[in-house]
Amino acid sequence: MAKTPQAKHVTRKQQNRVEREHRQRTMVTAATIAIAVLIVLILGYGVLDQLVLQKNKPVATVDGTKISLSDFQARVRYDRYQLIQNTLTLQQYAQMFSFDQNSANYFTQQIQQNLSMLNTEEVMGDQVVEELINDVVIAKQAEKMGITVSEEEIDIALQEAFGYFAKGTPTPEPTSLPFATATLSPKQLTLVPPTATPTTGPTATIGPTATPDAATATPTEDPNATPTEEPTPQPTATPYTLEGYQKSYGDYATALEADALFNEEQFREIFRARLIYDKVLAEVTKDVAASTDYVWARHILVASEEEAAVIEGKLAAGQDWSALAAEFSTDESNKNNGGDLGWFNKTAMVTEFSDAAFALTEIGEISKPVNTSFGWHIIQLLGRETRPATSDELDQIKQEKFTEWLTSVKAEMKIETFDNWLGKVPTIPATP
């Protein structure tokens, strides 16, 4: 009969060792789990930081209103899309006008400027930050002015941007108003003698009209004559309907989201900002006079201040202006007609020249020598008058006033910018 095995006796020492090993395994397991959890948390935070937290950090603040990195990146993508579309259009124009070297050079220059902007991330980034700051500043001022923009106004603006006018295409407004220049005064006549009036040649005498006789008065109809072919009427252009607009808009919105990750809601906000801008500009410039000052002046241009001083002395001694201009002026375009520049407004010439010309008040008054990038000028005032501003001039005057206003408003606000956008400027859509 087999013997029953006896149970082994576990000593106290062995039991302590087992318990110690169990505790060590538990601690190692807990530490491993803790490390794994920590790694997951770190990785999760990294993903969260990149996808959410970083994008929510401001690139700028305007009186406490944050402009997030996400907003910045979206606007960069939109601006890139617009620049690329503009570049593609310019490339088509450059090909169409390749026969004209001046036109081709102009379009090529514009294309290079666009490509430079697209390929220089920091320049693009700085511009977009400034755009977004201006949007917020103008929106805050609009709120103070009680200016709002409705969804219906955005709808209409979008339609018009795509060439659809529900109430009919508006009649173009004239860009300028007729204006008669005042008759020369006696003082002006002494400075600039009038040119000879061309004599109108004799009008040709119209001979007597032949009277048809009875035999030729009524043509005899030839029954075999081939009938004259009537011109084929040209097809009428298909009207641009609401459905046509909706398709064009839908195609554009689809392409914009696919290429620039810029959705329709964001696109509508671009138009909201534009409409707010237009309304604030109209309010700020509502008192701008629809007229602009003009001067009529002539000049003598020389290379150095010393030469200008010599001319100044000769004029003071009573020497003839036109003779001096013909002899000394380096402006080949007008030296032989006394340096006459005609009538011009303040934005037509370089700043230093305009400031000096418009500072003259008396007809015939001569300026001190004026230095510009072209050389040294001596300017004589021949006339002053106020004219109705052309559409372009009025727009420029309003824009200048608005820019001054915006600069002053921004100076009174707390605006902070941050550089966290550096290295995070989107490069999509890709440069063509």
GROMACS .gro file of C-alpha atoms in nm:
model
  432
    1MET     CA    1   0.000   0.000   0.000
    2ALA     CA    2   0.142   0.338  -0.112
    3LYS     CA    3   0.245   0.595   0.144
    4THR     CA    4   0.051   0.923   0.164
    5PRO     CA    5   0.289   1.218   0.085
    6GLN     CA    6   0.333   1.454   0.372
    7ALA     CA    7   0.266   1.830   0.320
    8LYS     CA    8   0.576   2.045   0.309
    9HIS     CA    9   0.611   2.286   0.595
   10VAL     CA   10   0.657   2.653   0.480
   11THR     CA   11   0.892   2.833   0.702
   12ARG     CA   12   0.840   3.189   0.817
   13LYS     CA   13   1.137   3.298   0.613
   14GLN     CA   14   0.993   3.147   0.296
   15GLN     CA   15   0.656   3.306   0.357
   16ASN     CA   16   0.815   3.649   0.398
   17ARG     CA   17   1.005   3.605   0.073
   18VAL     CA   18   0.688   3.511  -0.117
   19GLU     CA   19   0.502   3.807   0.022
   20ARG     CA   20   0.791   4.038  -0.061
   21GLU     CA   21   0.807   3.910  -0.421
   22HIS     CA   22   0.430   3.953  -0.456
   23ARG     CA   23   0.453   4.311  -0.335
   24GLN     CA   24   0.738   4.380  -0.579
   25ARG     CA   25   0.540   4.234  -0.870
   26THR     CA   26   0.241   4.444  -0.771
   27MET     CA   27   0.454   4.758  -0.752
   28VAL     CA   28   0.617   4.687  -1.090
   29THR     CA   29   0.277   4.624  -1.245
   30ALA     CA   30   0.136   4.941  -1.093
   31ALA     CA   31   0.439   5.142  -1.207
   32THR     CA   32   0.412   4.998  -1.558
   33ILE     CA   33   0.043   5.085  -1.573
   34ALA     CA   34   0.114   5.433  -1.438
   35ILE     CA   35   0.388   5.491  -1.695
   36ALA     CA   36   0.162   5.362  -1.973
   37VAL     CA   37  -0.119   5.589  -1.859
   38LEU     CA   38   0.123   5.882  -1.837
   39ILE     CA   39   0.248   5.813  -2.190
   40VAL     CA   40  -0.108   5.796  -2.317
   41LEU     CA   41  -0.189   6.121  -2.139
   42ILE     CA   42   0.121   6.291  -2.279
   43LEU     CA   43   0.045   6.170  -2.630
   44GLY     CA   44  -0.319   6.262  -2.589
   45TYR     CA   45  -0.228   6.607  -2.463
   46GLY     CA   46   0.011   6.648  -2.755
   47VAL     CA   47  -0.265   6.562  -2.999
   48LEU     CA   48  -0.510   6.782  -2.809
   49ASP     CA   49  -0.257   7.064  -2.800
   50GLN     CA   50  -0.190   7.044  -3.173
   51LEU     CA   51  -0.550   6.994  -3.283
   52VAL     CA   52  -0.734   7.212  -3.032
   53LEU     CA   53  -0.535   7.408  -2.775
   54GLN     CA   54  -0.274   7.557  -3.011
   55LYS     CA   55  -0.540   7.651  -3.264
   56ASN     CA   56  -0.737   7.831  -2.995
   57LYS     CA   57  -0.440   8.038  -2.882
   58PRO     CA   58  -0.458   8.398  -3.003
   59VAL     CA   59  -0.233   8.544  -3.269
   60ALA     CA   60  -0.365   8.884  -3.164
   61THR     CA   61  -0.612   9.048  -2.926
   62VAL     CA   62  -0.808   9.368  -2.979
   63ASP     CA   63  -0.945   9.515  -2.657
   64GLY     CA   64  -0.978   9.162  -2.522
   65THR     CA   65  -1.127   9.006  -2.836
   66LYS     CA   66  -0.910   8.710  -2.940
   67ILE     CA   67  -0.812   8.628  -3.296
   68SER     CA   68  -0.725   8.259  -3.285
   69LEU     CA   69  -0.458   8.070  -3.474
   70SER     CA   70  -0.741   7.873  -3.633
   71ASP     CA   71  -0.901   8.194  -3.767
   72PHE     CA   72  -0.560   8.307  -3.889
   73GLN     CA   73  -0.490   7.984  -4.075
   74ALA     CA   74  -0.834   7.982  -4.235
   75ARG     CA   75  -0.787   8.338  -4.365
   76VAL     CA   76  -0.441   8.252  -4.499
   77ARG     CA   77  -0.590   7.963  -4.696
   78TYR     CA   78  -0.864   8.190  -4.831
   79ASP     CA   79  -0.619   8.464  -4.929
   80ARG     CA   80  -0.395   8.208  -5.096
   81TYR     CA   81  -0.690   8.076  -5.294
   82GLN     CA   82  -0.781   8.428  -5.411
   83LEU     CA   83  -0.420   8.507  -5.504
   84ILE     CA   84  -0.386   8.185  -5.699
   85GLN     CA   85  -0.709   8.247  -5.892
   86ASN     CA   86  -0.590   8.600  -5.968
   87THR     CA   87  -0.252   8.465  -6.083
   88LEU     CA   88  -0.415   8.216  -6.320
   89THR     CA   89  -0.627   8.495  -6.469
   90LEU     CA   90  -0.321   8.717  -6.513
   91GLN     CA   91  -0.139   8.433  -6.687
   92GLN     CA   92  -0.426   8.410  -6.936
   93TYR     CA   93  -0.412   8.786  -6.995
   94ALA     CA   94  -0.035   8.771  -7.044
   95GLN     CA   95  -0.085   8.512  -7.318
   96MET     CA   96  -0.370   8.707  -7.479
   97PHE     CA   97  -0.166   9.029  -7.490
   98SER     CA   98   0.171   8.872  -7.569
   99PHE     CA   99   0.181   9.078  -7.891
  100ASP     CA  100   0.201   9.398  -7.683
  101GLN     CA  101   0.529   9.402  -7.490
  102ASN     CA  102   0.416   9.674  -7.245
  103SER     CA  103   0.098   9.485  -7.154
  104ALA     CA  104   0.283   9.155  -7.131
  105ASN     CA  105   0.544   9.310  -6.900
  106TYR     CA  106   0.271   9.458  -6.679
  107PHE     CA  107   0.092   9.124  -6.637
  108THR     CA  108   0.421   8.943  -6.581
  109GLN     CA  109   0.513   9.190  -6.307
  110GLN     CA  110   0.177   9.137  -6.134
  111ILE     CA  111   0.222   8.761  -6.155
  112GLN     CA  112   0.568   8.784  -5.997
  113GLN     CA  113   0.430   8.996  -5.712
  114ASN     CA  114   0.159   8.738  -5.644
  115LEU     CA  115   0.405   8.450  -5.651
  116SER     CA  116   0.639   8.636  -5.417
  117MET     CA  117   0.357   8.679  -5.167
  118LEU     CA  118   0.252   8.314  -5.198
  119ASN     CA  119   0.607   8.191  -5.145
  120THR     CA  120   0.698   8.419  -4.853
  121GLU     CA  121   0.518   8.281  -4.549
  122GLU     CA  122   0.611   8.557  -4.304
  123VAL     CA  123   0.499   8.835  -4.539
  124MET     CA  124   0.169   8.657  -4.599
  125GLY     CA  125   0.130   8.594  -4.227
  126ASP     CA  126   0.195   8.956  -4.128
  127GLN     CA  127  -0.056   9.077  -4.385
  128VAL     CA  128  -0.327   8.838  -4.266
  129VAL     CA  129  -0.277   8.928  -3.899
  130GLU     CA  130  -0.320   9.295  -3.993
  131GLU     CA  131  -0.632   9.215  -4.198
  132LEU     CA  132  -0.792   9.029  -3.908
  133ILE     CA  133  -0.706   9.305  -3.660
  134ASN     CA  134  -0.863   9.565  -3.889
  135ASP     CA  135  -1.175   9.350  -3.927
  136VAL     CA  136  -1.220   9.335  -3.549
  137VAL     CA  137  -1.147   9.707  -3.500
  138ILE     CA  138  -1.397   9.807  -3.770
  139ALA     CA  139  -1.659   9.564  -3.636
  140LYS     CA  140  -1.626   9.714  -3.287
  141GLN     CA  141  -1.662  10.065  -3.425
  142ALA     CA  142  -1.961   9.956  -3.634
  143GLU     CA  143  -2.130   9.830  -3.318
  144LYS     CA  144  -2.079  10.170  -3.154
  145MET     CA  145  -2.227  10.338  -3.464
  146GLY     CA  146  -2.529  10.108  -3.460
  147ILE     CA  147  -2.430   9.954  -3.793
  148THR     CA  148  -2.544   9.598  -3.864
  149VAL     CA  149  -2.549   9.364  -4.163
  150SER     CA  150  -2.838   9.127  -4.226
  151GLU     CA  151  -2.828   8.783  -4.386
  152GLU     CA  152  -3.037   8.922  -4.672
  153GLU     CA  153  -2.773   9.189  -4.738
  154ILE     CA  154  -2.507   8.918  -4.752
  155ASP     CA  155  -2.722   8.721  -4.999
  156ILE     CA  156  -2.757   9.025  -5.226
  157ALA     CA  157  -2.385   9.106  -5.205
  158LEU     CA  158  -2.296   8.748  -5.301
  159GLN     CA  159  -2.536   8.758  -5.595
  160GLU     CA  160  -2.388   9.083  -5.723
  161ALA     CA  161  -2.034   8.953  -5.676
  162PHE     CA  162  -2.124   8.671  -5.914
  163GLY     CA  163  -2.286   8.908  -6.163
  164TYR     CA  164  -2.650   8.838  -6.080
  165PHE     CA  165  -2.872   9.142  -6.020
  166ALA     CA  166  -3.224   9.042  -5.917
  167LYS     CA  167  -3.359   9.392  -5.986
  168GLY     CA  168  -3.174   9.437  -6.314
  169THR     CA  169  -2.820   9.542  -6.399
  170PRO     CA  170  -2.755   9.889  -6.250
  171THR     CA  171  -2.686  10.177  -6.487
  172PRO     CA  172  -2.317  10.275  -6.473
  173GLU     CA  173  -2.259  10.613  -6.313
  174PRO     CA  174  -2.041  10.868  -6.494
  175THR     CA  175  -1.685  10.865  -6.368
  176SER     CA  176  -1.646  11.240  -6.412
  177LEU     CA  177  -1.856  11.551  -6.455
  178PRO     CA  178  -1.805  11.805  -6.732
  179PHE     CA  179  -1.604  12.102  -6.612
  180ALA     CA  180  -1.504  12.420  -6.788
  181THR     CA  181  -1.166  12.567  -6.694
  182ALA     CA  182  -1.184  12.935  -6.609
  183THR     CA  183  -1.073  13.193  -6.868
  184LEU     CA  184  -0.713  13.304  -6.820
  185SER     CA  185  -0.676  13.614  -6.607
  186PRO     CA  186  -0.461  13.913  -6.719
  187LYS     CA  187  -0.191  13.798  -6.475
  188GLN     CA  188  -0.188  13.449  -6.626
  189LEU     CA  189  -0.176  13.591  -6.977
  190THR     CA  190   0.143  13.779  -6.890
  191LEU     CA  191   0.302  13.456  -6.765
  192VAL     CA  192   0.184  13.221  -7.038
  193PRO     CA  193   0.082  13.389  -7.366
  194PRO     CA  194  -0.208  13.206  -7.531
  195THR     CA  195  -0.125  12.985  -7.825
  196ALA     CA  196  -0.257  13.078  -8.168
  197THR     CA  197  -0.610  12.961  -8.237
  198PRO     CA  198  -0.613  12.732  -8.539
  199THR     CA  199  -0.807  12.870  -8.832
  200THR     CA  200  -1.095  12.659  -8.944
  201GLY     CA  201  -1.069  12.570  -9.312
  202PRO     CA  202  -1.348  12.654  -9.559
  203THR     CA  203  -1.645  12.422  -9.552
  204ALA     CA  204  -1.693  12.233  -9.876
  205THR     CA  205  -1.992  12.353 -10.078
  206ILE     CA  206  -2.251  12.086 -10.135
  207GLY     CA  207  -2.351  12.065 -10.502
  208PRO     CA  208  -2.711  12.066 -10.621
  209THR     CA  209  -2.899  11.740 -10.582
  210ALA     CA  210  -2.989  11.579 -10.914
  211THR     CA  211  -3.361  11.550 -10.976
  212PRO     CA  212  -3.460  11.214 -11.125
  213ASP     CA  213  -3.659  11.226 -11.445
  214ALA     CA  214  -3.973  11.028 -11.505
  215ALA     CA  215  -3.788  10.746 -11.676
  216THR     CA  216  -3.548  10.686 -11.390
  217ALA     CA  217  -3.759  10.790 -11.096
  218THR     CA  218  -3.913  10.447 -11.040
  219PRO     CA  219  -3.688  10.145 -11.094
  220THR     CA  220  -3.824   9.865 -11.313
  221GLU     CA  221  -3.863   9.541 -11.121
  222ASP     CA  222  -3.674   9.246 -11.271
  223PRO     CA  223  -3.873   8.926 -11.214
  224ASN     CA  224  -3.555   8.717 -11.250
  225ALA     CA  225  -3.351   8.918 -11.003
  226THR     CA  226  -3.205   8.727 -10.710
  227PRO     CA  227  -3.360   8.857 -10.388
  228THR     CA  228  -3.122   9.041 -10.160
  229GLU     CA  229  -3.023   8.820  -9.869
  230GLU     CA  230  -3.134   8.961  -9.536
  231PRO     CA  231  -2.870   8.961  -9.262
  232THR     CA  232  -2.903   8.671  -9.021
  233PRO     CA  233  -3.013   8.800  -8.681
  234GLN     CA  234  -2.754   8.743  -8.408
  235PRO     CA  235  -2.862   8.521  -8.119
  236THR     CA  236  -2.969   8.706  -7.807
  237ALA     CA  237  -2.750   8.648  -7.503
  238THR     CA  238  -2.904   8.407  -7.257
  239PRO     CA  239  -3.012   8.601  -6.948
  240TYR     CA  240  -2.826   8.518  -6.627
  241THR     CA  241  -3.096   8.365  -6.411
  242LEU     CA  242  -3.118   8.294  -6.040
  243GLU     CA  243  -3.063   7.927  -6.121
  244GLY     CA  244  -2.751   8.017  -6.317
  245TYR     CA  245  -2.618   8.218  -6.024
  246GLN     CA  246  -2.692   7.938  -5.779
  247LYS     CA  247  -2.495   7.692  -5.993
  248SER     CA  248  -2.199   7.931  -6.029
  249TYR     CA  249  -2.201   8.003  -5.657
  250GLY     CA  250  -2.234   7.635  -5.568
  251ASP     CA  251  -1.944   7.538  -5.794
  252TYR     CA  252  -1.727   7.812  -5.645
  253ALA     CA  253  -1.815   7.720  -5.285
  254THR     CA  254  -1.739   7.353  -5.355
  255ALA     CA  255  -1.401   7.436  -5.509
  256LEU     CA  256  -1.317   7.675  -5.225
  257GLU     CA  257  -1.384   7.413  -4.959
  258ALA     CA  258  -1.204   7.138  -5.150
  259ASP     CA  259  -0.893   7.343  -5.230
  260ALA     CA  260  -0.869   7.581  -4.932
  261LEU     CA  261  -1.067   7.400  -4.659
  262PHE     CA  262  -1.277   7.716  -4.633
  263ASN     CA  263  -1.647   7.645  -4.589
  264GLU     CA  264  -1.953   7.841  -4.699
  265GLU     CA  265  -2.019   7.984  -4.352
  266GLN     CA  266  -1.666   8.125  -4.341
  267PHE     CA  267  -1.710   8.264  -4.694
  268ARG     CA  268  -2.028   8.446  -4.589
  269GLU     CA  269  -1.840   8.596  -4.294
  270ILE     CA  270  -1.588   8.742  -4.540
  271PHE     CA  271  -1.875   8.921  -4.711
  272ARG     CA  272  -2.022   9.031  -4.378
  273ALA     CA  273  -1.689   9.196  -4.293
  274ARG     CA  274  -1.679   9.365  -4.636
  275LEU     CA  275  -2.030   9.506  -4.596
  276ILE     CA  276  -1.950   9.633  -4.246
  277TYR     CA  277  -1.635   9.793  -4.387
  278ASP     CA  278  -1.834   9.965  -4.664
  279LYS     CA  279  -2.095  10.097  -4.420
  280VAL     CA  280  -1.837  10.226  -4.172
  281LEU     CA  281  -1.639  10.388  -4.454
  282ALA     CA  282  -1.957  10.561  -4.574
  283GLU     CA  283  -2.027  10.688  -4.223
  284VAL     CA  284  -1.672  10.809  -4.161
  285THR     CA  285  -1.648  10.987  -4.497
  286LYS     CA  286  -2.005  11.119  -4.526
  287ASP     CA  287  -1.885  11.480  -4.496
  288VAL     CA  288  -1.608  11.452  -4.757
  289ALA     CA  289  -1.659  11.720  -5.020
  290ALA     CA  290  -1.719  11.589  -5.371
  291SER     CA  291  -1.458  11.826  -5.509
  292THR     CA  292  -1.082  11.845  -5.525
  293ASP     CA  293  -0.824  12.120  -5.558
  294TYR     CA  294  -0.616  12.152  -5.872
  295VAL     CA  295  -0.315  12.366  -5.952
  296TRP     CA  296  -0.162  12.461  -6.284
  297ALA     CA  297   0.214  12.483  -6.257
  298ARG     CA  298   0.536  12.474  -6.451
  299HIS     CA  299   0.884  12.379  -6.339
  300ILE     CA  300   1.251  12.383  -6.424
  301LEU     CA  301   1.430  12.061  -6.330
  302VAL     CA  302   1.807  12.044  -6.271
  303ALA     CA  303   2.042  11.786  -6.123
  304SER     CA  304   2.188  11.972  -5.824
  305GLU     CA  305   2.100  12.226  -5.558
  306GLU     CA  306   2.380  12.452  -5.685
  307GLU     CA  307   2.229  12.460  -6.036
  308ALA     CA  308   1.886  12.531  -5.887
  309ALA     CA  309   2.034  12.825  -5.694
  310VAL     CA  310   2.179  12.966  -6.018
  311ILE     CA  311   1.837  12.941  -6.191
  312GLU     CA  312   1.674  13.101  -5.888
  313GLY     CA  313   1.913  13.395  -5.916
  314LYS     CA  314   1.851  13.439  -6.289
  315LEU     CA  315   1.474  13.444  -6.232
  316ALA     CA  316   1.514  13.699  -5.953
  317ALA     CA  317   1.713  13.914  -6.197
  318GLY     CA  318   1.415  13.913  -6.434
  319GLN     CA  319   1.532  13.664  -6.696
  320ASP     CA  320   1.263  13.490  -6.903
  321TRP     CA  321   1.128  13.168  -6.750
  322SER     CA  322   1.062  12.988  -7.079
  323ALA     CA  323   1.411  13.067  -7.209
  324LEU     CA  324   1.569  12.936  -6.889
  325ALA     CA  325   1.356  12.619  -6.901
  326ALA     CA  326   1.458  12.553  -7.260
  327GLU     CA  327   1.826  12.606  -7.178
  328PHE     CA  328   1.865  12.438  -6.840
  329SER     CA  329   1.575  12.203  -6.760
  330THR     CA  330   1.647  11.830  -6.781
  331ASP     CA  331   1.280  11.740  -6.818
  332GLU     CA  332   1.276  11.661  -7.188
  333SER     CA  333   0.898  11.614  -7.191
  334ASN     CA  334   0.820  11.982  -7.131
  335LYS     CA  335   1.139  12.195  -7.132
  336ASN     CA  336   1.053  12.340  -7.473
  337ASN     CA  337   0.712  12.466  -7.362
  338GLY     CA  338   0.833  12.641  -7.050
  339GLY     CA  339   0.817  12.333  -6.827
  340ASP     CA  340   0.436  12.347  -6.833
  341LEU     CA  341   0.287  12.057  -6.635
  342GLY     CA  342  -0.076  12.146  -6.694
  343TRP     CA  343  -0.343  12.105  -6.428
  344PHE     CA  344  -0.299  11.834  -6.163
  345ASN     CA  345  -0.438  11.736  -5.823
  346LYS     CA  346  -0.237  11.671  -5.511
  347THR     CA  347  -0.197  11.298  -5.566
  348ALA     CA  348  -0.071  11.323  -5.924
  349MET     CA  349   0.289  11.411  -5.834
  350VAL     CA  350   0.541  11.286  -5.579
  351THR     CA  351   0.470  11.413  -5.228
  352GLU     CA  352   0.756  11.665  -5.202
  353PHE     CA  353   0.665  11.825  -5.534
  354SER     CA  354   0.290  11.837  -5.461
  355ASP     CA  355   0.341  11.985  -5.115
  356ALA     CA  356   0.555  12.263  -5.260
  357ALA     CA  357   0.321  12.333  -5.553
  358PHE     CA  358   0.007  12.344  -5.339
  359ALA     CA  359   0.180  12.565  -5.081
  360LEU     CA  360   0.201  12.843  -5.342
  361THR     CA  361  -0.093  13.081  -5.315
  362GLU     CA  362  -0.036  13.372  -5.556
  363ILE     CA  363  -0.046  13.336  -5.934
  364GLY     CA  364   0.311  13.375  -6.057
  365GLU     CA  365   0.464  13.285  -5.719
  366ILE     CA  366   0.786  13.085  -5.746
  367SER     CA  367   0.895  12.821  -5.496
  368LYS     CA  368   1.231  12.772  -5.334
  369PRO     CA  369   1.427  12.481  -5.488
  370VAL     CA  370   1.252  12.151  -5.406
  371ASN     CA  371   1.436  11.820  -5.390
  372THR     CA  372   1.269  11.498  -5.511
  373SER     CA  373   1.393  11.166  -5.646
  374PHE     CA  374   1.401  11.329  -5.992
  375GLY     CA  375   1.633  11.614  -5.895
  376TRP     CA  376   1.588  11.978  -5.795
  377HIS     CA  377   1.278  12.167  -5.908
  378ILE     CA  378   1.186  12.532  -5.918
  379ILE     CA  379   0.807  12.556  -5.944
  380GLN     CA  380   0.588  12.846  -6.054
  381LEU     CA  381   0.215  12.859  -5.984
  382LEU     CA  382   0.007  12.947  -6.290
  383GLY     CA  383  -0.342  12.874  -6.162
  384ARG     CA  384  -0.558  12.729  -5.884
  385GLU     CA  385  -0.916  12.606  -5.888
  386THR     CA  386  -1.155  12.361  -5.729
  387ARG     CA  387  -1.316  12.103  -5.955
  388PRO     CA  388  -1.582  11.837  -5.910
  389ALA     CA  389  -1.398  11.521  -5.810
  390THR     CA  390  -1.407  11.231  -6.051
  391SER     CA  391  -1.532  10.899  -5.917
  392ASP     CA  392  -1.175  10.772  -5.882
  393GLU     CA  393  -1.058  11.092  -5.711
  394LEU     CA  394  -1.348  11.084  -5.467
  395ASP     CA  395  -1.278  10.720  -5.383
  396GLN     CA  396  -0.913  10.806  -5.320
  397ILE     CA  397  -1.000  11.104  -5.099
  398LYS     CA  398  -1.241  10.891  -4.896
  399GLN     CA  399  -0.989  10.609  -4.864
  400GLU     CA  400  -0.723  10.848  -4.736
  401LYS     CA  401  -0.960  10.990  -4.475
  402PHE     CA  402  -1.074  10.642  -4.371
  403THR     CA  403  -0.715  10.522  -4.335
  404GLU     CA  404  -0.635  10.820  -4.113
  405TRP     CA  405  -0.946  10.750  -3.904
  406LEU     CA  406  -0.863  10.380  -3.869
  407THR     CA  407  -0.506  10.458  -3.761
  408SER     CA  408  -0.628  10.698  -3.493
  409VAL     CA  409  -0.891  10.452  -3.365
  410LYS     CA  410  -0.637  10.169  -3.341
  411ALA     CA  411  -0.400  10.395  -3.148
  412GLU     CA  412  -0.667  10.429  -2.876
  413MET     CA  413  -0.728  10.055  -2.845
  414LYS     CA  414  -0.526   9.787  -2.670
  415ILE     CA  415  -0.395   9.570  -2.951
  416GLU     CA  416  -0.150   9.287  -2.882
  417THR     CA  417   0.010   9.056  -3.137
  418PHE     CA  418   0.188   8.725  -3.078
  419ASP     CA  419   0.433   8.526  -3.288
  420ASN     CA  420   0.282   8.180  -3.228
  421TRP     CA  421   0.173   8.175  -3.593
  422LEU     CA  422   0.534   8.166  -3.714
  423GLY     CA  423   0.603   7.827  -3.868
  424LYS     CA  424   0.229   7.755  -3.884
  425VAL     CA  425   0.138   7.948  -4.200
  426PRO     CA  426  -0.059   7.717  -4.433
  427THR     CA  427   0.087   7.650  -4.776
  428ILE     CA  428  -0.237   7.522  -4.925
  429PRO     CA  429  -0.369   7.568  -5.182
  430ALA     CA  430  -0.033   7.499  -5.344
  431THR     CA  431   0.133   7.764  -5.559
  432PRO     CA  432   0.068   7.697  -5.931
   0.00000   0.00000   0.00000
